[in-house]
């Protein structure tokens, strides 16, 4: 070819120069476990459903369906869960944790408004599974077993399903329409529920019904009593029975001044209930200090707002009609309360004991192979008891007691029962690294203070059982979802694609693989990794 | 720029976001951006200059529909992009000398006008050496004649291409090859050098702006504004140089961000000699945060620490904050007067 004056070579492109050979480290897209999911007892994939919800519109239903893969109670969870996810949320270190629980409630309520439902897509396995107890744990197990194609029967001792969600947690925290609707959705999958059907001998029941496996979730229903000397006129009752009676329509006689003994959530619910039933004074008596209360801070605050009073560092020595003798305590060096000998009078018409609950395990009396220790049933890592094929979860096994833990056990056990019935080895979840706060580049996240859920005005909280905490509206829920920083996974912000000085990040937009590193040209500078807001790119050494 | 009506997670801080309307995303988020400087160039790992140049030129290409040409002074940007016979440039591009890029660009604009092709726009680019030192006479001439050129200075605060020598834009106390970190006043001297954006404003040209590679949206908006105007326009972009500054290659954007957040580098816009907008500091940091991650300032943090010098640099940053009103709603000294 004729070349112009002084030109000897054709024009070439710099692309001939494969600068990827300079690299000593390469960027790799990772998918770490976010702290929210890591903390969730029900194993929800929080980040995924927030991601769907962030889209708004059609994204809400997808988000709800993602929750439903793990937890059949989004609307209940969004009300009663103690949300350890929020305690763990990385955003808490930036401004305030994402309101995960309020978004979940919004999605749960949206599903109820829109009538979204799920179906059983697995073919029938022909296996029969028994679930004992229709509390959150049993219902969750039934749901997951049914969706895997098993024929599930729940035998429930009580007159209605729900367990402590119905007979413990008061309606001002969990309206019964919500509970009923989410339970009904499970029954709609073909789960059989028999009420007033207490199991007294599990072996016999299983043989009679021809069950292939069982999941036990009888909870901890028996209010613990403490020996307190009491005169004949003294009115002493336990919190669990009182709340249970109320849920069945009874109105307990409490008098005008009510003392509640204990420091857990049950004590607070009993005191708040007493206020609503007309007690002019409800005092929680607890032997330690406020910061040592097992009750959650938000519930203590809500109780205080409603006029519930507290006597810290106090034990009850003696109860008479109209008054109690109390003793002041002191914490010793180990934080344990010790008596001081200083006594005082406390006026009270009745005393409600909220000192914890025990489990009634009489249905296992004829099964010595099922080990019981410290009043709870011992299980292995798959939640199986000493009897092959019999699994247990929720309040009746060792561990934290909450609706969410129960739901998680139900799901976990369902998976294991499914594997056990099929003769498969139990699935061992892979250990995943948790996305640390330090891995994020928080510069990129908009300044966005959290929106809190409004609460009902105090007067109505002292006389009615109307729901106290209100939901977020759509705008606020969407905003709250978008505060998620997507810790440890890509959310398609295009930063890597934009900041690469070598155009070595390709935007391919394939589902699950939005970008690709062009190793021909990537020099390994690390800018993409350091400017990734969510810490979703790791630099890995090249083998040289 | 804030996106209304609802919060989008990363607002406009990030390059793009799947939730944003494509029109609201940056040019750099587009799969069809022009990539004015294509892959295979020989800029160092994490080079801020090549990144800044692509940001600027891709935005200018979008604004002009690709109808533009570029002149380029000698410097890293030219050397790493065009080792004969290869080129990285995806637009008509002309190189002449280290010191004459503004004059070359003026000539290109004049030639296009003479041919009746004024719709083809001209962008000229140079490093800080080519702009504030050797090219300065030509630049001032281009300004005073109000030639229809957008002149972009990629300021990496030194003559990097020839081995990191001091320029008129090298900051005080910085170590370069010819301002050694020795003696009682180590590094570059205080009280010398110049800030050309203010000198450009003194020419009362239509548009002057500063920017950094750490704020892409701001940079793109300024290029778009500039390309929507005619006459002489000047854009001064801070582009960290990992090699010359001794910063980690992955920290290039972080360093630029800190330059802005400390007040070391004021980011603003001016029209006809008056400041019209200032980028506020979002998360203020002391200058030490900026200095400590650059080895060119390592002598300030050795044995003994030179807190006295750090304090002088802090005073300069505070002066910028005050003068340009970089914090909160302070309108700033410059804007107060009229
Ligand atoms: C007042 C109160 C408030 C609470 N508030 C919260 C809260 O806000 N958030 C939270 O996460 N947790 C809360 N909890 C704890 C939570 O309710 C329990 O941890 C959870 O309900 C346990 O679930 P489960 O399924 O194991 O048992 P349960 O909910 O106790 O259900 C057990 C079911 O088994 C049935 N049953 C028992 N024995 C038999 C038998 N032999 N045969 C057939 N059926 C049987 C029972 O009738 C019952 O329906 C609260 C508890 C109380 C008491
Ligand atoms: C007249 C002349 N003097 C010196 C040089 C050598 N030279 C080429 S580039 C350069 C420095 C470039 O510095 P700057 O403009 O800041 O660009 P950078 O490389 O830092 O991007 C020098 C001194 C030259 N090419 N011409
Ligand atoms: S020396 Fe500096 S400006 Fe030149 S290519 Fe390397 S990083 Fe970029
Ligand atoms: Mg330079």
PDB file of N, CA, C and O in Angstrom, chain A residues 29-35 47 432-436 439 486-490 534-538:
ATOM      1  N   UNK A  29     -15.476 -11.678  41.390  1.00  0.00           N
ATOM      2  CA  UNK A  29     -16.764 -11.356  42.017  1.00  0.00           C
ATOM      3  C   UNK A  29     -17.097 -12.429  43.046  1.00  0.00           C
ATOM      4  O   UNK A  29     -17.019 -13.619  42.749  1.00  0.00           O
ATOM      5  N   UNK A  30     -17.437 -11.995  44.245  1.00  0.00           N
ATOM      6  CA  UNK A  30     -17.755 -12.958  45.304  1.00  0.00           C
ATOM      7  C   UNK A  30     -19.209 -12.791  45.736  1.00  0.00           C
ATOM      8  O   UNK A  30     -19.875 -11.829  45.350  1.00  0.00           O
ATOM      9  N   UNK A  31     -19.686 -13.741  46.496  1.00  0.00           N
ATOM     10  CA  UNK A  31     -21.036 -13.659  47.044  1.00  0.00           C
ATOM     11  C   UNK A  31     -20.944 -14.113  48.493  1.00  0.00           C
ATOM     12  O   UNK A  31     -20.998 -15.291  48.778  1.00  0.00           O
ATOM     13  N   UNK A  32     -20.746 -13.147  49.390  1.00  0.00           N
ATOM     14  CA  UNK A  32     -20.568 -13.478  50.799  1.00  0.00           C
ATOM     15  C   UNK A  32     -21.919 -13.514  51.495  1.00  0.00           C
ATOM     16  O   UNK A  32     -22.909 -12.980  50.995  1.00  0.00           O
ATOM     17  N   UNK A  33     -21.915 -14.140  52.663  1.00  0.00           N
ATOM     18  CA  UNK A  33     -23.136 -14.207  53.451  1.00  0.00           C
ATOM     19  C   UNK A  33     -23.312 -12.870  54.165  1.00  0.00           C
ATOM     20  O   UNK A  33     -22.425 -12.432  54.888  1.00  0.00           O
ATOM     21  N   UNK A  34     -24.452 -12.183  53.971  1.00  0.00           N
ATOM     22  CA  UNK A  34     -24.620 -10.905  54.668  1.00  0.00           C
ATOM     23  C   UNK A  34     -24.913 -11.149  56.153  1.00  0.00           C
ATOM     24  O   UNK A  34     -25.504 -12.176  56.501  1.00  0.00           O
ATOM     25  N   UNK A  35     -24.523 -10.223  57.014  1.00  0.00           N
ATOM     26  CA  UNK A  35     -24.715 -10.434  58.451  1.00  0.00           C
ATOM     27  C   UNK A  35     -26.184 -10.620  58.840  1.00  0.00           C
ATOM     28  O   UNK A  35     -26.474 -11.342  59.791  1.00  0.00           O
ATOM     29  N   UNK A  47     -31.069 -10.282  52.147  1.00  0.00           N
ATOM     30  CA  UNK A  47     -30.530  -9.397  51.118  1.00  0.00           C
ATOM     31  C   UNK A  47     -31.239  -9.613  49.774  1.00  0.00           C
ATOM     32  O   UNK A  47     -31.532  -8.660  49.060  1.00  0.00           O
ATOM     33  N   UNK A 432     -20.111 -20.233  54.815  1.00  0.00           N
ATOM     34  CA  UNK A 432     -19.811 -19.081  53.951  1.00  0.00           C
ATOM     35  C   UNK A 432     -19.257 -17.947  54.800  1.00  0.00           C
ATOM     36  O   UNK A 432     -19.731 -17.699  55.899  1.00  0.00           O
ATOM     37  N   UNK A 433     -18.275 -17.256  54.234  1.00  0.00           N
ATOM     38  CA  UNK A 433     -17.708 -16.108  54.949  1.00  0.00           C
ATOM     39  C   UNK A 433     -18.760 -15.004  55.038  1.00  0.00           C
ATOM     40  O   UNK A 433     -19.541 -14.800  54.109  1.00  0.00           O
ATOM     41  N   UNK A 434     -18.788 -14.319  56.169  1.00  0.00           N
ATOM     42  CA  UNK A 434     -19.747 -13.237  56.383  1.00  0.00           C
ATOM     43  C   UNK A 434     -19.154 -11.919  55.879  1.00  0.00           C
ATOM     44  O   UNK A 434     -17.968 -11.649  56.083  1.00  0.00           O
ATOM     45  N   UNK A 435     -19.979 -11.116  55.207  1.00  0.00           N
ATOM     46  CA  UNK A 435     -19.507  -9.848  54.644  1.00  0.00           C
ATOM     47  C   UNK A 435     -19.250  -8.836  55.756  1.00  0.00           C
ATOM     48  O   UNK A 435     -20.178  -8.438  56.450  1.00  0.00           O
ATOM     49  N   UNK A 436     -17.999  -8.423  55.935  1.00  0.00           N
ATOM     50  CA  UNK A 436     -17.701  -7.488  57.029  1.00  0.00           C
ATOM     51  C   UNK A 436     -18.003  -6.044  56.630  1.00  0.00           C
ATOM     52  O   UNK A 436     -17.976  -5.698  55.441  1.00  0.00           O
ATOM     53  N   UNK A 439     -15.433  -4.233  54.586  1.00  0.00           N
ATOM     54  CA  UNK A 439     -15.325  -4.558  53.169  1.00  0.00           C
ATOM     55  C   UNK A 439     -16.161  -3.648  52.286  1.00  0.00           C
ATOM     56  O   UNK A 439     -16.054  -3.682  51.062  1.00  0.00           O
ATOM     57  N   UNK A 486     -26.523  -4.132  50.375  1.00  0.00           N
ATOM     58  CA  UNK A 486     -26.218  -5.324  49.593  1.00  0.00           C
ATOM     59  C   UNK A 486     -24.869  -5.944  49.988  1.00  0.00           C
ATOM     60  O   UNK A 486     -24.112  -6.392  49.134  1.00  0.00           O
ATOM     61  N   UNK A 487     -24.618  -5.976  51.285  1.00  0.00           N
ATOM     62  CA  UNK A 487     -23.309  -6.427  51.774  1.00  0.00           C
ATOM     63  C   UNK A 487     -22.874  -7.749  51.155  1.00  0.00           C
ATOM     64  O   UNK A 487     -23.553  -8.754  51.264  1.00  0.00           O
ATOM     65  N   UNK A 488     -21.735  -7.706  50.495  1.00  0.00           N
ATOM     66  CA  UNK A 488     -21.106  -8.938  50.031  1.00  0.00           C
ATOM     67  C   UNK A 488     -21.604  -9.484  48.718  1.00  0.00           C
ATOM     68  O   UNK A 488     -21.181 -10.558  48.302  1.00  0.00           O
ATOM     69  N   UNK A 489     -22.475  -8.735  48.034  1.00  0.00           N
ATOM     70  CA  UNK A 489     -22.853  -9.213  46.700  1.00  0.00           C
ATOM     71  C   UNK A 489     -23.163  -8.043  45.777  1.00  0.00           C
ATOM     72  O   UNK A 489     -23.507  -6.950  46.211  1.00  0.00           O
ATOM     73  N   UNK A 490     -23.017  -8.307  44.488  1.00  0.00           N
ATOM     74  CA  UNK A 490     -23.227  -7.277  43.470  1.00  0.00           C
ATOM     75  C   UNK A 490     -24.681  -6.833  43.416  1.00  0.00           C
ATOM     76  O   UNK A 490     -25.581  -7.657  43.490  1.00  0.00           O
ATOM     77  N   UNK A 534     -20.396  -2.590  47.788  1.00  0.00           N
ATOM     78  CA  UNK A 534     -20.890  -3.678  48.621  1.00  0.00           C
ATOM     79  C   UNK A 534     -19.839  -4.734  48.946  1.00  0.00           C
ATOM     80  O   UNK A 534     -20.166  -5.770  49.497  1.00  0.00           O
ATOM     81  N   UNK A 535     -18.592  -4.467  48.593  1.00  0.00           N
ATOM     82  CA  UNK A 535     -17.541  -5.429  48.925  1.00  0.00           C
ATOM     83  C   UNK A 535     -17.714  -6.745  48.194  1.00  0.00           C
ATOM     84  O   UNK A 535     -17.465  -7.812  48.735  1.00  0.00           O
ATOM     85  N   UNK A 536     -18.148  -6.672  46.946  1.00  0.00           N
ATOM     86  CA  UNK A 536     -18.467  -7.891  46.207  1.00  0.00           C
ATOM     87  C   UNK A 536     -17.350  -8.313  45.267  1.00  0.00           C
ATOM     88  O   UNK A 536     -17.528  -9.218  44.452  1.00  0.00           O
ATOM     89  N   UNK A 537     -16.203  -7.629  45.326  1.00  0.00           N
ATOM     90  CA  UNK A 537     -15.069  -8.013  44.482  1.00  0.00           C
ATOM     91  C   UNK A 537     -13.867  -8.255  45.390  1.00  0.00           C
ATOM     92  O   UNK A 537     -13.559  -7.431  46.247  1.00  0.00           O
ATOM     93  N   UNK A 538     -13.230  -9.397  45.208  1.00  0.00           N
ATOM     94  CA  UNK A 538     -12.017  -9.702  45.973  1.00  0.00           C
ATOM     95  C   UNK A 538     -10.842  -9.728  45.017  1.00  0.00           C
ATOM     96  O   UNK A 538     -11.001 -10.089  43.846  1.00  0.00           O
TER      97      UNK A 538
END
